[in-house]
C-alpha positions as semicolon CSV with decimal commas, in nm:
position;residue;x (nm);y (nm);z (nm)
1;X;1,263;-1,583;-5,793
2;X;1,620;-1,664;-5,721
3;X;1,785;-1,940;-5,909
4;X;2,057;-2,186;-5,770
5;X;2,360;-2,280;-5,993
6;X;2,489;-2,619;-6,009
7;X;2,795;-2,768;-6,190
8;X;2,755;-3,102;-6,375
9;X;3,016;-3,373;-6,391
10;X;3,158;-3,248;-6,720
11;X;3,190;-2,901;-6,598
12;X;2,872;-2,744;-6,767
13;X;2,675;-2,516;-6,562
14;X;2,303;-2,562;-6,521
15;X;2,052;-2,387;-6,318
16;X;1,712;-2,443;-6,158
17;X;1,468;-2,249;-5,934
18;X;1,522;-2,296;-5,554
19;X;1,222;-2,423;-5,354
20;X;1,052;-2,154;-5,166
21;X;1,121;-2,139;-4,803
22;X;0,822;-2,231;-4,585
23;X;0,680;-1,925;-4,408
24;X;0,760;-1,926;-4,027
25;X;0,466;-1,904;-3,811
26;X;0,476;-1,603;-3,571
27;X;0,536;-1,747;-3,222
28;X;0,365;-1,435;-3,057
29;X;0,046;-1,495;-3,251
30;X;0,070;-1,864;-3,175
31;X;0,076;-1,775;-2,805
32;X;-0,222;-1,552;-2,837
33;X;-0,418;-1,827;-3,024
34;X;-0,306;-2,082;-2,725
35;X;-0,420;-1,821;-2,467
36;X;-0,773;-1,761;-2,628
37;X;-0,802;-2,140;-2,653
38;X;-0,734;-2,148;-2,280
39;X;-1,003;-1,891;-2,217
40;X;-1,238;-2,100;-2,416
41;X;-1,179;-2,429;-2,265
42;X;-0,997;-2,360;-1,921
43;X;-1,215;-2,075;-1,823
44;X;-1,513;-2,127;-2,023
45;X;-1,532;-1,763;-2,103
46;X;-1,796;-1,618;-2,354
47;X;-1,725;-1,563;-2,728
48;X;-1,767;-1,184;-2,667
49;X;-1,525;-1,181;-2,378
50;X;-1,258;-1,394;-2,563
51;X;-1,312;-1,161;-2,868
52;X;-1,239;-0,867;-2,647
53;X;-0,898;-1,030;-2,543
54;X;-0,818;-1,106;-2,878
55;X;-0,857;-0,754;-2,998
56;X;-0,662;-0,612;-2,704
57;X;-0,390;-0,848;-2,749
58;X;-0,383;-0,786;-3,146
59;X;-0,339;-0,405;-3,047
60;X;-0,021;-0,500;-2,853
61;X;0,112;-0,686;-3,162
62;X;0,050;-0,380;-3,388
63;X;0,186;-0,136;-3,141
64;X;0,501;-0,349;-3,107
65;X;0,566;-0,537;-3,418
66;X;0,933;-0,633;-3,351
67;X;0,925;-0,720;-2,969
68;X;0,915;-1,098;-2,862
69;X;0,712;-1,182;-2,568
70;X;1,018;-1,290;-2,369
71;X;1,193;-0,982;-2,419
72;X;0,896;-0,745;-2,334
73;X;0,973;-0,515;-2,065
74;X;0,786;-0,252;-1,880
75;X;0,899;0,037;-2,086
76;X;0,781;-0,158;-2,379
77;X;0,420;-0,167;-2,231
78;X;0,424;0,199;-2,151
79;X;0,547;0,280;-2,492
80;X;0,255;0,068;-2,652
81;X;0,002;0,264;-2,421
82;X;0,160;0,579;-2,529
83;X;0,133;0,483;-2,885
84;X;-0,244;0,380;-2,875
85;X;-0,315;0,712;-2,681
86;X;-0,146;0,924;-2,952
87;X;-0,366;0,738;-3,211
88;X;-0,673;0,864;-3,025
89;X;-0,770;0,573;-2,800
90;X;-0,974;0,673;-2,484
91;X;-0,824;0,615;-2,147
92;X;-1,102;0,367;-2,075
93;X;-1,015;0,153;-2,369
94;X;-0,644;0,181;-2,272
95;X;-0,730;0,065;-1,917
96;X;-0,917;-0,240;-2,062
97;X;-0,634;-0,337;-2,282
98;X;-0,366;-0,300;-2,003
99;X;-0,575;-0,543;-1,802
100;X;-0,604;-0,797;-2,079
101;X;-0,234;-0,781;-2,123
102;X;-0,175;-0,825;-1,754
103;X;-0,387;-1,133;-1,767
104;X;-0,197;-1,272;-2,080
105;X;0,132;-1,232;-1,934
106;X;0,037;-1,381;-1,604
107;X;-0,099;-1,687;-1,791
108;X;0,230;-1,723;-1,974
109;X;0,421;-1,716;-1,626
110;X;0,200;-1,988;-1,493
111;X;0,169;-2,206;-1,791
112;X;0,470;-2,147;-1,990
113;X;0,751;-2,059;-1,748
114;X;0,790;-1,696;-1,841
115;X;1,014;-1,484;-1,611
116;X;0,798;-1,182;-1,550
117;X;0,485;-1,006;-1,625
118;X;0,570;-0,650;-1,790
119;X;0,229;-0,524;-1,763
120;X;0,212;-0,572;-1,382
121;X;0,413;-0,265;-1,291
122;X;0,227;-0,032;-1,545
123;X;-0,033;0,185;-1,404
124;X;-0,355;0,233;-1,608
125;X;-0,409;0,582;-1,740
126;X;-0,654;0,782;-1,521
127;X;-1,017;0,783;-1,649
128;X;-1,176;1,122;-1,682
129;X;-1,390;1,206;-1,382
130;X;-1,738;1,327;-1,510
131;X;-1,841;1,642;-1,352
132;X;-2,150;1,615;-1,157
133;X;-2,472;1,709;-1,308
134;X;-2,678;1,996;-1,174
135;X;-3,020;2,137;-1,256
136;X;-3,040;2,499;-1,336
137;X;-3,234;2,715;-1,066
138;X;-3,534;2,744;-1,302
139;X;-3,541;2,368;-1,362
140;X;-3,500;2,312;-1,008
141;X;-3,802;2,535;-0,937
142;X;-4,002;2,353;-1,202
143;X;-3,946;2,038;-1,043
144;X;-4,020;2,134;-0,670
145;X;-4,297;2,412;-0,710
146;X;-4,601;2,193;-0,740
147;X;-4,910;2,127;-0,574
148;X;-4,929;1,812;-0,368
149;X;-5,264;1,614;-0,359
150;X;-5,177;1,329;-0,117
151;X;-4,983;1,260;0,220
152;X;-4,725;1,068;0,024
153;X;-4,694;1,355;-0,228
154;X;-4,639;1,600;0,076
155;X;-4,380;1,364;0,218
156;X;-4,206;1,382;-0,127
157;X;-4,220;1,735;-0,133
158;X;-4,064;1,787;0,216
159;X;-3,795;1,518;0,130
160;X;-3,687;1,701;-0,209
161;X;-3,704;2,045;-0,075
162;X;-3,470;1,957;0,217
163;X;-3,228;1,771;-0,023
164;X;-3,219;2,087;-0,228
165;X;-3,227;2,329;0,044
166;X;-2,938;2,184;0,251
167;X;-2,726;1,951;0,031
168;X;-2,799;1,649;0,231
169;X;-2,687;1,318;0,106
170;X;-2,957;1,057;0,052
171;X;-2,839;0,840;0,350
172;X;-2,848;1,153;0,581
173;X;-3,192;1,237;0,481
174;X;-3,307;0,874;0,552
175;X;-3,147;0,875;0,897
176;X;-3,369;1,178;1,017
177;X;-3,605;1,114;1,311
178;X;-3,918;1,301;1,399
179;X;-3,730;1,531;1,647
180;X;-3,518;1,637;1,367
181;X;-3,808;1,744;1,169
182;X;-3,947;1,946;1,472
183;X;-3,596;2,101;1,537
184;X;-3,590;2,197;1,146
185;X;-3,892;2,380;1,173
186;X;-3,802;2,546;1,509
187;X;-3,459;2,632;1,443
188;X;-3,416;2,660;1,052
189;X;-3,122;2,435;1,074
190;X;-3,019;2,065;1,114
191;X;-2,738;1,858;1,237
192;X;-2,666;1,551;1,041
193;X;-2,381;1,264;1,082
194;X;-2,219;1,209;0,739
195;X;-1,923;1,000;0,596
196;X;-1,676;0,922;0,846
197;X;-1,916;0,973;1,139
198;X;-1,847;1,337;1,104
199;X;-2,131;1,565;1,216
200;X;-2,220;1,906;1,061
201;X;-2,498;2,171;1,093
202;X;-2,665;2,311;0,786
203;X;-2,924;2,580;0,751
204;X;-3,260;2,488;0,622
205;X;-3,447;2,725;0,375
206;X;-3,802;2,862;0,417
207;X;-3,974;2,659;0,149
208;X;-3,798;2,329;0,298
209;X;-3,937;2,422;0,643
210;X;-4,275;2,499;0,520
211;X;-4,279;2,163;0,341
212;X;-4,178;1,974;0,649
213;X;-4,432;2,152;0,874
214;X;-4,692;2,044;0,629
215;X;-4,574;1,689;0,649
216;X;-4,575;1,635;1,006
217;X;-4,939;1,625;1,085
218;X;-4,979;1,391;0,786
219;X;-4,681;1,173;0,915
220;X;-4,874;1,130;1,232
221;X;-5,143;0,952;1,060
222;X;-4,911;0,722;0,863
223;X;-4,633;0,615;1,107
224;X;-4,634;0,324;1,330
225;X;-4,607;0,424;1,704
226;X;-4,267;0,260;1,740
227;X;-4,129;0,431;1,439
228;X;-3,919;0,736;1,504
229;X;-3,824;0,814;1,131
230;X;-3,916;1,154;1,020
231;X;-4,026;1,025;0,660
232;X;-4,214;0,706;0,636
233;X;-4,395;0,510;0,364
234;X;-4,748;0,402;0,316
235;X;-4,706;0,112;0,569
236;X;-4,572;0,323;0,839
237;X;-4,202;0,234;0,818
238;X;-3,881;0,437;0,755
239;X;-3,883;0,498;0,387
240;X;-3,628;0,316;0,182
241;X;-3,371;0,471;-0,053
242;X;-3,524;0,302;-0,373
243;X;-3,859;0,473;-0,280
244;X;-3,701;0,814;-0,295
245;X;-3,521;0,750;-0,598
246;X;-3,840;0,620;-0,778
247;X;-4,058;0,905;-0,660
248;X;-3,792;1,174;-0,747
249;X;-3,764;1,021;-1,087
250;X;-4,161;1,035;-1,123
251;X;-4,156;1,396;-1,025
252;X;-3,910;1,462;-1,295
253;X;-4,104;1,305;-1,556
254;X;-4,423;1,482;-1,459
255;X;-4,233;1,825;-1,461
256;X;-4,096;1,764;-1,799
257;X;-3,731;1,755;-1,676
258;X;-3,509;1,603;-1,931
259;X;-3,223;1,343;-1,827
260;X;-3,173;1,145;-1,521
261;X;-3,273;1,301;-1,185
262;X;-3,164;1,136;-0,884
263;X;-3,121;1,267;-0,508
264;X;-2,770;1,336;-0,560
265;X;-2,855;1,569;-0,862
266;X;-3,034;1,787;-0,593
267;X;-2,721;1,778;-0,365
268;X;-2,504;1,895;-0,667
269;X;-2,769;2,150;-0,775
270;X;-2,751;2,286;-0,405
271;X;-2,374;2,321;-0,413
272;X;-2,357;2,477;-0,747
273;X;-2,623;2,733;-0,692
274;X;-2,476;2,833;-0,353
275;X;-2,131;2,858;-0,508
276;X;-2,270;3,080;-0,805
277;X;-2,436;3,313;-0,569
278;X;-2,161;3,341;-0,296
279;X;-1,826;3,231;-0,451
280;X;-1,748;3,112;-0,099
281;X;-1,599;2,773;-0,158
282;X;-1,497;2,707;0,183
283;X;-1,870;2,760;0,312
284;X;-1,980;2,521;0,055
285;X;-1,733;2,262;0,162
286;X;-1,852;2,290;0,528
287;X;-2,210;2,264;0,418
288;X;-2,148;1,950;0,199
289;X;-1,937;1,782;0,469
290;X;-1,645;1,731;0,238
291;X;-1,320;1,629;0,423
292;X;-1,106;1,795;0,161
293;X;-1,163;2,107;-0,034
294;X;-1,034;1,927;-0,347
295;X;-1,353;1,750;-0,349
296;X;-1,549;2,069;-0,330
297;X;-1,343;2,240;-0,621
298;X;-1,530;2,034;-0,872
299;X;-1,801;2,264;-0,844
300;X;-1,578;2,564;-0,950
301;X;-1,546;2,388;-1,272
302;X;-1,951;2,378;-1,287
303;X;-1,933;2,756;-1,211
304;X;-1,699;2,827;-1,476
305;X;-1,915;2,628;-1,740
306;X;-2,193;2,854;-1,652
307;X;-2,012;3,162;-1,678
308;X;-1,860;3,050;-2,002
309;X;-2,201;2,978;-2,148
310;X;-2,318;3,341;-2,035
311;X;-1,996;3,476;-2,198
312;X;-2,037;3,303;-2,508
313;X;-2,400;3,427;-2,545
314;X;-2,340;3,779;-2,437
315;X;-1,973;3,902;-2,534
316;X;-1,968;4,056;-2,875
317;X;-1,631;3,890;-2,952
318;X;-1,761;3,542;-2,835
319;X;-2,085;3,552;-3,044
320;X;-2,070;3,331;-3,335
321;X;-2,104;3,496;-3,654
322;X;-2,453;3,416;-3,823
323;X;-2,426;3,281;-4,177
324;X;-2,592;3,497;-4,422
325;X;-2,819;3,318;-4,645
326;X;-2,688;3,310;-5,015
């Protein structure tokens, strides 16, 4: 410890230890504490939410240890995100942290006269868009190839076959009327109105047509006279979306299909299987009713994943070497 030197009145020199300087509190951390207190008493947020804000702001402190809040600029915030990303943080985590930083600096403007919000002009990193899940052709067949024992099962089979056969959206399926069912059986195609009020005509396969033909006489016994819907429930009204979702989930469980199976999975499966067989991306775009081909191109990734698995399993140079037993 440093010692101070003092001259006495007679010129002698004496020394004593200097008192330690009191540790100065970090004003940045004090601001965080005040903000968390505001979240607790001013906004009455839960302990879990406050803890999340605390962690996100602590991460900013660690990423920028020498920058005062008043000197924080947009490039500092971007640098902090880049540093955290380099350390392996996921885009979803970074987006949440950035949101917390924006809220904190906005609070400083409103309650402490800060000049600007340096996080306001920073874009959150793009979240990875998950590829749509598709059933394999074998699993799709296992799901749909079953004997039906009741009118409602016949209805389900007709709905599910049509979703898979023609790539319809659930809302498009539910909007179909009795006249649409008759035209499907007669013409092997259906015209639907999709997003943006755009109409498109798509072919309907034989198994879907046969299932609808089997459903039509059963529908006549269930539907109320004033109901025009092609697909109706036990009470004779147009079937609801949640009913379709629950019934398909039940079918998947009974067929032993793993994972979440919902109506859109059948649409994805339709697109993936048609693209794998034909390679015609433009035709798939037209049948799905996508406004932009960039939306349809996601299925090229699915197709590549399928080809990559085949390659890994078949190509001599791709096969993993079997570890010999010692």
